């Protein structure tokens, strides 16, 4: 009897230990599955940081980079109390020519020599029209027709009022806005002899050329035009003595 009880007690104890072991295995199972959840969290951070630089990688182009520089620069009026340079004097004269302001234009004319008008590159000291300050101030209203030499190619006399000559042989293109500018350097070269430096020596004169290479591509460069403003140097000042028009000639 005692032996049977001992065996039964031992079996019951073993069964209890087995059940306890199974219960502890179930309690430890969730701890084993929690590890993958912890390893997944860090993997999200690199993905987010990798995508963040994308918007800033393409910078918007600067508007200034697309702006074309101006064709010609206007130095503007000279500073008050300082003598104008040749370029400053020419810029003021060109603005007066564009607006047809004869009073401003006349103020720049040499007080004794006046200003000579040449329709082409060759300066004819005997036949070119020379106007004084007083004549120039009233020139636009003058209905008298003058002879301004001959048309290139035909040889016909250029007989025009000053206003008509002005439209054809002075401001016949938008020199103030669209021209290249050069100081004491020729830009346009045609078939007409250019004797500017023979008439206006470099040691006593400056000239500023305004040049437009052409407007219509179909003209193949035969619609170029230049205007040369010649100034006598008077100390540090400049006085206008010549307005020379030039263009393509046959």
mmCIF file of C-alpha atoms in Angstrom:
data_model
loop_
_atom_site.group_PDB
_atom_site.id
_atom_site.type_symbol
_atom_site.label_atom_id
_atom_site.label_comp_id
_atom_site.label_asym_id
_atom_site.label_seq_id
_atom_site.Cartn_x
_atom_site.Cartn_y
_atom_site.Cartn_z
ATOM 1 C CA UNK A 1 0.000 0.000 0.000
ATOM 2 C CA UNK A 2 2.665 2.413 0.993
ATOM 3 C CA UNK A 3 4.559 1.680 -2.198
ATOM 4 C CA UNK A 4 1.518 2.426 -4.382
ATOM 5 C CA UNK A 5 0.937 5.731 -2.648
ATOM 6 C CA UNK A 6 4.535 6.683 -3.130
ATOM 7 C CA UNK A 7 4.366 5.917 -6.847
ATOM 8 C CA UNK A 8 1.123 7.849 -7.242
ATOM 9 C CA UNK A 9 2.480 10.838 -5.415
ATOM 10 C CA UNK A 10 5.600 10.798 -7.540
ATOM 11 C CA UNK A 11 3.545 10.685 -10.772
ATOM 12 C CA UNK A 12 1.358 13.521 -9.615
ATOM 13 C CA UNK A 13 4.415 15.610 -8.778
ATOM 14 C CA UNK A 14 5.910 14.955 -12.224
ATOM 15 C CA UNK A 15 2.677 15.946 -13.936
ATOM 16 C CA UNK A 16 2.586 19.159 -11.951
ATOM 17 C CA UNK A 17 6.146 20.015 -13.003
ATOM 18 C CA UNK A 18 5.302 19.361 -16.670
ATOM 19 C CA UNK A 19 2.255 21.649 -16.510
ATOM 20 C CA UNK A 20 4.312 24.355 -14.805
ATOM 21 C CA UNK A 21 6.968 24.143 -17.512
ATOM 22 C CA UNK A 22 4.335 24.523 -20.235
ATOM 23 C CA UNK A 23 2.873 27.540 -18.487
ATOM 24 C CA UNK A 24 6.256 29.261 -18.224
ATOM 25 C CA UNK A 25 6.904 28.600 -21.953
ATOM 26 C CA UNK A 26 3.648 30.367 -22.852
ATOM 27 C CA UNK A 27 4.592 33.340 -20.647
ATOM 28 C CA UNK A 28 7.987 33.725 -22.313
ATOM 29 C CA UNK A 29 6.650 33.510 -25.936
ATOM 30 C CA UNK A 30 5.563 37.201 -26.223
ATOM 31 C CA UNK A 31 9.042 38.337 -25.138
ATOM 32 C CA UNK A 32 10.560 36.415 -28.041
ATOM 33 C CA UNK A 33 8.227 38.001 -30.632
ATOM 34 C CA UNK A 34 8.771 41.582 -29.421
ATOM 35 C CA UNK A 35 12.323 41.712 -30.750
ATOM 36 C CA UNK A 36 11.338 42.134 -34.451
ATOM 37 C CA UNK A 37 9.099 45.089 -33.560
ATOM 38 C CA UNK A 38 12.094 46.894 -32.034
ATOM 39 C CA UNK A 39 14.318 46.257 -35.051
ATOM 40 C CA UNK A 40 11.750 47.661 -37.504
ATOM 41 C CA UNK A 41 11.573 51.148 -35.929
ATOM 42 C CA UNK A 42 15.127 52.349 -36.846
ATOM 43 C CA UNK A 43 14.649 51.350 -40.480
ATOM 44 C CA UNK A 44 12.008 54.084 -40.952
ATOM 45 C CA UNK A 45 14.304 56.969 -40.026
ATOM 46 C CA UNK A 46 16.856 56.512 -42.859
ATOM 47 C CA UNK A 47 14.035 56.344 -45.400
ATOM 48 C CA UNK A 48 12.612 59.656 -44.212
ATOM 49 C CA UNK A 49 15.980 61.447 -44.087
ATOM 50 C CA UNK A 50 16.960 60.163 -47.514
ATOM 51 C CA UNK A 51 13.908 61.716 -49.140
ATOM 52 C CA UNK A 52 14.162 65.122 -47.426
ATOM 53 C CA UNK A 53 17.016 66.620 -49.578
ATOM 54 C CA UNK A 54 15.069 66.053 -52.822
ATOM 55 C CA UNK A 55 13.136 69.396 -52.863
ATOM 56 C CA UNK A 56 16.232 71.483 -52.198
ATOM 57 C CA UNK A 57 18.434 69.721 -54.750
ATOM 58 C CA UNK A 58 16.958 71.736 -57.662
ATOM 59 C CA UNK A 59 17.329 75.480 -57.079
ATOM 60 C CA UNK A 60 15.170 77.897 -59.074
ATOM 61 C CA UNK A 61 17.144 79.858 -61.722
ATOM 62 C CA UNK A 62 17.957 83.442 -60.851
ATOM 63 C CA UNK A 63 16.000 86.016 -62.944
ATOM 64 C CA UNK A 64 19.169 88.071 -63.308
ATOM 65 C CA UNK A 65 20.871 85.202 -65.132
ATOM 66 C CA UNK A 66 18.334 85.403 -67.957
ATOM 67 C CA UNK A 67 18.506 89.168 -68.413
ATOM 68 C CA UNK A 68 20.462 90.252 -71.475
ATOM 69 C CA UNK A 69 22.871 93.097 -71.006
ATOM 70 C CA UNK A 70 21.995 96.320 -72.690
ATOM 71 C CA UNK A 71 23.347 96.873 -76.266
ATOM 72 C CA UNK A 72 24.690 100.302 -75.394
ATOM 73 C CA UNK A 73 25.328 101.938 -72.063
ATOM 74 C CA UNK A 74 24.399 105.556 -71.488
ATOM 75 C CA UNK A 75 26.836 107.161 -69.006
ATOM 76 C CA UNK A 76 24.185 109.745 -68.186
ATOM 77 C CA UNK A 77 24.754 113.430 -67.477
ATOM 78 C CA UNK A 78 28.049 114.504 -65.918
ATOM 79 C CA UNK A 79 28.268 115.178 -62.212
ATOM 80 C CA UNK A 80 27.481 118.735 -61.278
ATOM 81 C CA UNK A 81 30.562 120.915 -61.166
ATOM 82 C CA UNK A 82 32.774 118.520 -63.134
ATOM 83 C CA UNK A 83 33.675 118.838 -66.845
ATOM 84 C CA UNK A 84 31.920 116.197 -68.993
ATOM 85 C CA UNK A 85 33.900 113.461 -70.647
ATOM 86 C CA UNK A 86 33.434 112.940 -74.383
ATOM 87 C CA UNK A 87 31.122 109.994 -73.708
ATOM 88 C CA UNK A 88 29.026 112.017 -71.255
ATOM 89 C CA UNK A 89 28.797 114.924 -73.682
ATOM 90 C CA UNK A 90 27.805 112.565 -76.498
ATOM 91 C CA UNK A 91 25.127 110.907 -74.350
ATOM 92 C CA UNK A 92 23.531 114.283 -73.604
ATOM 93 C CA UNK A 93 23.698 115.329 -77.257
ATOM 94 C CA UNK A 94 22.201 112.015 -78.376
ATOM 95 C CA UNK A 95 19.267 112.381 -76.014
ATOM 96 C CA UNK A 96 18.655 115.860 -77.445
ATOM 97 C CA UNK A 97 18.821 114.461 -80.989
ATOM 98 C CA UNK A 98 16.342 111.705 -80.156
ATOM 99 C CA UNK A 99 13.807 114.134 -78.675
ATOM 100 C CA UNK A 100 14.466 116.872 -81.272
ATOM 101 C CA UNK A 101 15.415 119.321 -78.517
ATOM 102 C CA UNK A 102 17.254 121.973 -80.524
ATOM 103 C CA UNK A 103 17.852 124.260 -77.552
ATOM 104 C CA UNK A 104 19.795 121.603 -75.667
ATOM 105 C CA UNK A 105 21.609 120.599 -78.839
ATOM 106 C CA UNK A 106 22.562 124.203 -79.603
ATOM 107 C CA UNK A 107 23.958 124.664 -76.105
ATOM 108 C CA UNK A 108 26.633 122.057 -76.899
ATOM 109 C CA UNK A 109 27.632 123.616 -80.232
ATOM 110 C CA UNK A 110 30.961 125.409 -80.474
ATOM 111 C CA UNK A 111 30.223 129.130 -79.906
ATOM 112 C CA UNK A 112 32.500 130.263 -82.756
ATOM 113 C CA UNK A 113 32.860 127.369 -85.190
ATOM 114 C CA UNK A 114 29.260 126.159 -85.119
ATOM 115 C CA UNK A 115 28.464 122.539 -86.067
ATOM 116 C CA UNK A 116 29.059 120.961 -89.483
ATOM 117 C CA UNK A 117 26.610 118.406 -90.940
ATOM 118 C CA UNK A 118 28.014 115.705 -93.238
ATOM 119 C CA UNK A 119 25.523 113.287 -94.854
ATOM 120 C CA UNK A 120 28.212 110.635 -95.460
ATOM 121 C CA UNK A 121 31.559 109.604 -93.997
ATOM 122 C CA UNK A 122 33.531 112.023 -96.164
ATOM 123 C CA UNK A 123 33.657 115.499 -94.602
ATOM 124 C CA UNK A 124 33.602 118.247 -97.240
ATOM 125 C CA UNK A 125 34.856 121.389 -95.539
ATOM 126 C CA UNK A 126 33.790 123.544 -98.496
ATOM 127 C CA UNK A 127 30.276 122.245 -99.189
ATOM 128 C CA UNK A 128 28.931 120.827 -95.913
ATOM 129 C CA UNK A 129 26.335 122.990 -94.179
ATOM 130 C CA UNK A 130 27.525 124.657 -90.968
ATOM 131 C CA UNK A 131 24.983 126.086 -88.507
ATOM 132 C CA UNK A 132 25.624 128.412 -85.602
ATOM 133 C CA UNK A 133 23.969 128.031 -82.213
ATOM 134 C CA UNK A 134 21.338 130.640 -83.073
ATOM 135 C CA UNK A 135 20.546 129.047 -86.442
ATOM 136 C CA UNK A 136 20.253 125.599 -84.922
ATOM 137 C CA UNK A 137 17.771 126.717 -82.276
ATOM 138 C CA UNK A 138 15.310 127.758 -85.025
ATOM 139 C CA UNK A 139 16.272 125.130 -87.604
ATOM 140 C CA UNK A 140 13.251 122.861 -87.165
ATOM 141 C CA UNK A 141 10.896 125.729 -88.015
ATOM 142 C CA UNK A 142 12.965 126.940 -90.968
ATOM 143 C CA UNK A 143 11.168 126.145 -94.249
ATOM 144 C CA UNK A 144 14.156 127.048 -96.383
ATOM 145 C CA UNK A 145 15.679 124.224 -98.408
ATOM 146 C CA UNK A 146 19.444 123.890 -98.314
ATOM 147 C CA UNK A 147 21.811 121.885 -100.482
ATOM 148 C CA UNK A 148 23.473 119.155 -98.421
ATOM 149 C CA UNK A 149 25.747 117.761 -101.199
ATOM 150 C CA UNK A 150 24.660 114.781 -103.354
ATOM 151 C CA UNK A 151 22.977 111.454 -102.754
ATOM 152 C CA UNK A 152 25.440 108.586 -102.925
ATOM 153 C CA UNK A 153 24.905 106.443 -106.000
ATOM 154 C CA UNK A 154 22.640 108.841 -107.944
ATOM 155 C CA UNK A 155 24.612 112.069 -107.704
ATOM 156 C CA UNK A 156 21.403 114.063 -107.288
ATOM 157 C CA UNK A 157 21.525 117.141 -105.083
ATOM 158 C CA UNK A 158 20.278 116.634 -101.521
ATOM 159 C CA UNK A 159 17.948 119.609 -101.356
ATOM 160 C CA UNK A 160 15.972 119.449 -98.113
ATOM 161 C CA UNK A 161 14.757 121.556 -95.231
ATOM 162 C CA UNK A 162 16.645 120.992 -92.005
ATOM 163 C CA UNK A 163 13.729 118.998 -90.559
ATOM 164 C CA UNK A 164 13.758 116.612 -93.539
ATOM 165 C CA UNK A 165 17.541 116.347 -93.559
ATOM 166 C CA UNK A 166 17.366 115.599 -89.829
ATOM 167 C CA UNK A 167 15.024 112.638 -90.439
ATOM 168 C CA UNK A 168 17.115 111.204 -93.277
ATOM 169 C CA UNK A 169 20.712 112.008 -92.334
ATOM 170 C CA UNK A 170 20.855 112.679 -88.592
ATOM 171 C CA UNK A 171 18.490 110.642 -86.440
ATOM 172 C CA UNK A 172 17.376 108.084 -89.026
ATOM 173 C CA UNK A 173 17.743 105.150 -86.603
ATOM 174 C CA UNK A 174 17.289 104.604 -82.863
ATOM 175 C CA UNK A 175 20.890 105.382 -82.000
ATOM 176 C CA UNK A 176 20.086 106.296 -78.385
ATOM 177 C CA UNK A 177 18.710 102.840 -77.558
ATOM 178 C CA UNK A 178 20.052 100.251 -79.989
ATOM 179 C CA UNK A 179 23.524 101.345 -81.049
ATOM 180 C CA UNK A 180 26.983 100.165 -80.181
ATOM 181 C CA UNK A 181 29.139 102.990 -78.851
ATOM 182 C CA UNK A 182 32.845 103.579 -79.394
ATOM 183 C CA UNK A 183 35.122 106.430 -78.364
ATOM 184 C CA UNK A 184 37.628 107.556 -81.016
ATOM 185 C CA UNK A 185 37.131 104.320 -82.917
ATOM 186 C CA UNK A 186 35.242 103.675 -86.144
ATOM 187 C CA UNK A 187 32.644 100.916 -86.190
ATOM 188 C CA UNK A 188 30.909 101.315 -89.550
ATOM 189 C CA UNK A 189 32.910 101.079 -92.751
ATOM 190 C CA UNK A 190 31.416 101.677 -96.177
ATOM 191 C CA UNK A 191 32.692 102.554 -99.615
ATOM 192 C CA UNK A 192 32.794 106.294 -98.890
ATOM 193 C CA UNK A 193 36.178 107.687 -97.875
ATOM 194 C CA UNK A 194 36.356 108.442 -94.154
ATOM 195 C CA UNK A 195 38.537 111.525 -93.641
ATOM 196 C CA UNK A 196 37.370 112.379 -90.130
ATOM 197 C CA UNK A 197 40.849 112.435 -88.612
ATOM 198 C CA UNK A 198 42.178 114.644 -91.390
ATOM 199 C CA UNK A 199 39.583 117.311 -90.664
ATOM 200 C CA UNK A 200 39.392 116.766 -86.904
ATOM 201 C CA UNK A 201 42.897 115.849 -85.598
ATOM 202 C CA UNK A 202 43.062 113.503 -82.612
ATOM 203 C CA UNK A 203 45.176 115.823 -80.486
ATOM 204 C CA UNK A 204 42.401 118.429 -80.382
ATOM 205 C CA UNK A 205 39.223 116.419 -81.039
ATOM 206 C CA UNK A 206 37.297 113.436 -79.705
ATOM 207 C CA UNK A 207 34.549 111.635 -81.558
ATOM 208 C CA UNK A 208 31.944 109.159 -80.358
ATOM 209 C CA UNK A 209 30.403 106.777 -82.871
ATOM 210 C CA UNK A 210 26.939 105.254 -82.525
ATOM 211 C CA UNK A 211 26.595 102.253 -84.822
ATOM 212 C CA UNK A 212 23.685 99.963 -85.693
ATOM 213 C CA UNK A 213 24.873 96.950 -87.669
ATOM 214 C CA UNK A 214 21.488 96.318 -89.289
ATOM 215 C CA UNK A 215 17.855 95.561 -88.572
ATOM 216 C CA UNK A 216 16.511 93.424 -91.418
ATOM 217 C CA UNK A 217 18.384 90.100 -91.904
ATOM 218 C CA UNK A 218 17.227 89.955 -95.518
ATOM 219 C CA UNK A 219 19.210 93.151 -96.218
ATOM 220 C CA UNK A 220 22.418 91.154 -95.618
ATOM 221 C CA UNK A 221 24.079 93.987 -93.705
ATOM 222 C CA UNK A 222 23.302 96.703 -96.233
ATOM 223 C CA UNK A 223 21.009 98.553 -93.805
ATOM 224 C CA UNK A 224 23.680 99.508 -91.288
ATOM 225 C CA UNK A 225 23.885 103.097 -90.052
ATOM 226 C CA UNK A 226 26.291 105.199 -87.990
ATOM 227 C CA UNK A 227 26.293 108.641 -86.437
ATOM 228 C CA UNK A 228 29.567 110.240 -85.343
ATOM 229 C CA UNK A 229 29.531 113.146 -82.914
ATOM 230 C CA UNK A 230 32.739 115.174 -83.074
ATOM 231 C CA UNK A 231 33.841 117.403 -80.182
ATOM 232 C CA UNK A 232 36.633 119.924 -79.955
ATOM 233 C CA UNK A 233 38.590 119.696 -76.734
ATOM 234 C CA UNK A 234 38.548 123.038 -74.945
ATOM 235 C CA UNK A 235 40.619 122.445 -71.848
ATOM 236 C CA UNK A 236 38.627 119.764 -70.045
ATOM 237 C CA UNK A 237 35.376 120.730 -71.790
ATOM 238 C CA UNK A 238 33.961 119.496 -75.090
ATOM 239 C CA UNK A 239 32.137 121.519 -77.755
ATOM 240 C CA UNK A 240 30.190 119.916 -80.599
ATOM 241 C CA UNK A 241 31.655 120.775 -84.024
ATOM 242 C CA UNK A 242 30.560 117.924 -86.299
ATOM 243 C CA UNK A 243 27.644 115.527 -86.852
ATOM 244 C CA UNK A 244 28.662 112.951 -89.444
ATOM 245 C CA UNK A 245 26.134 110.453 -90.756
ATOM 246 C CA UNK A 246 27.296 107.263 -92.430
ATOM 247 C CA UNK A 247 25.570 104.261 -94.012
ATOM 248 C CA UNK A 248 25.975 101.584 -96.644
ATOM 249 C CA UNK A 249 26.568 103.134 -100.039
ATOM 250 C CA UNK A 250 26.697 101.461 -103.478
#
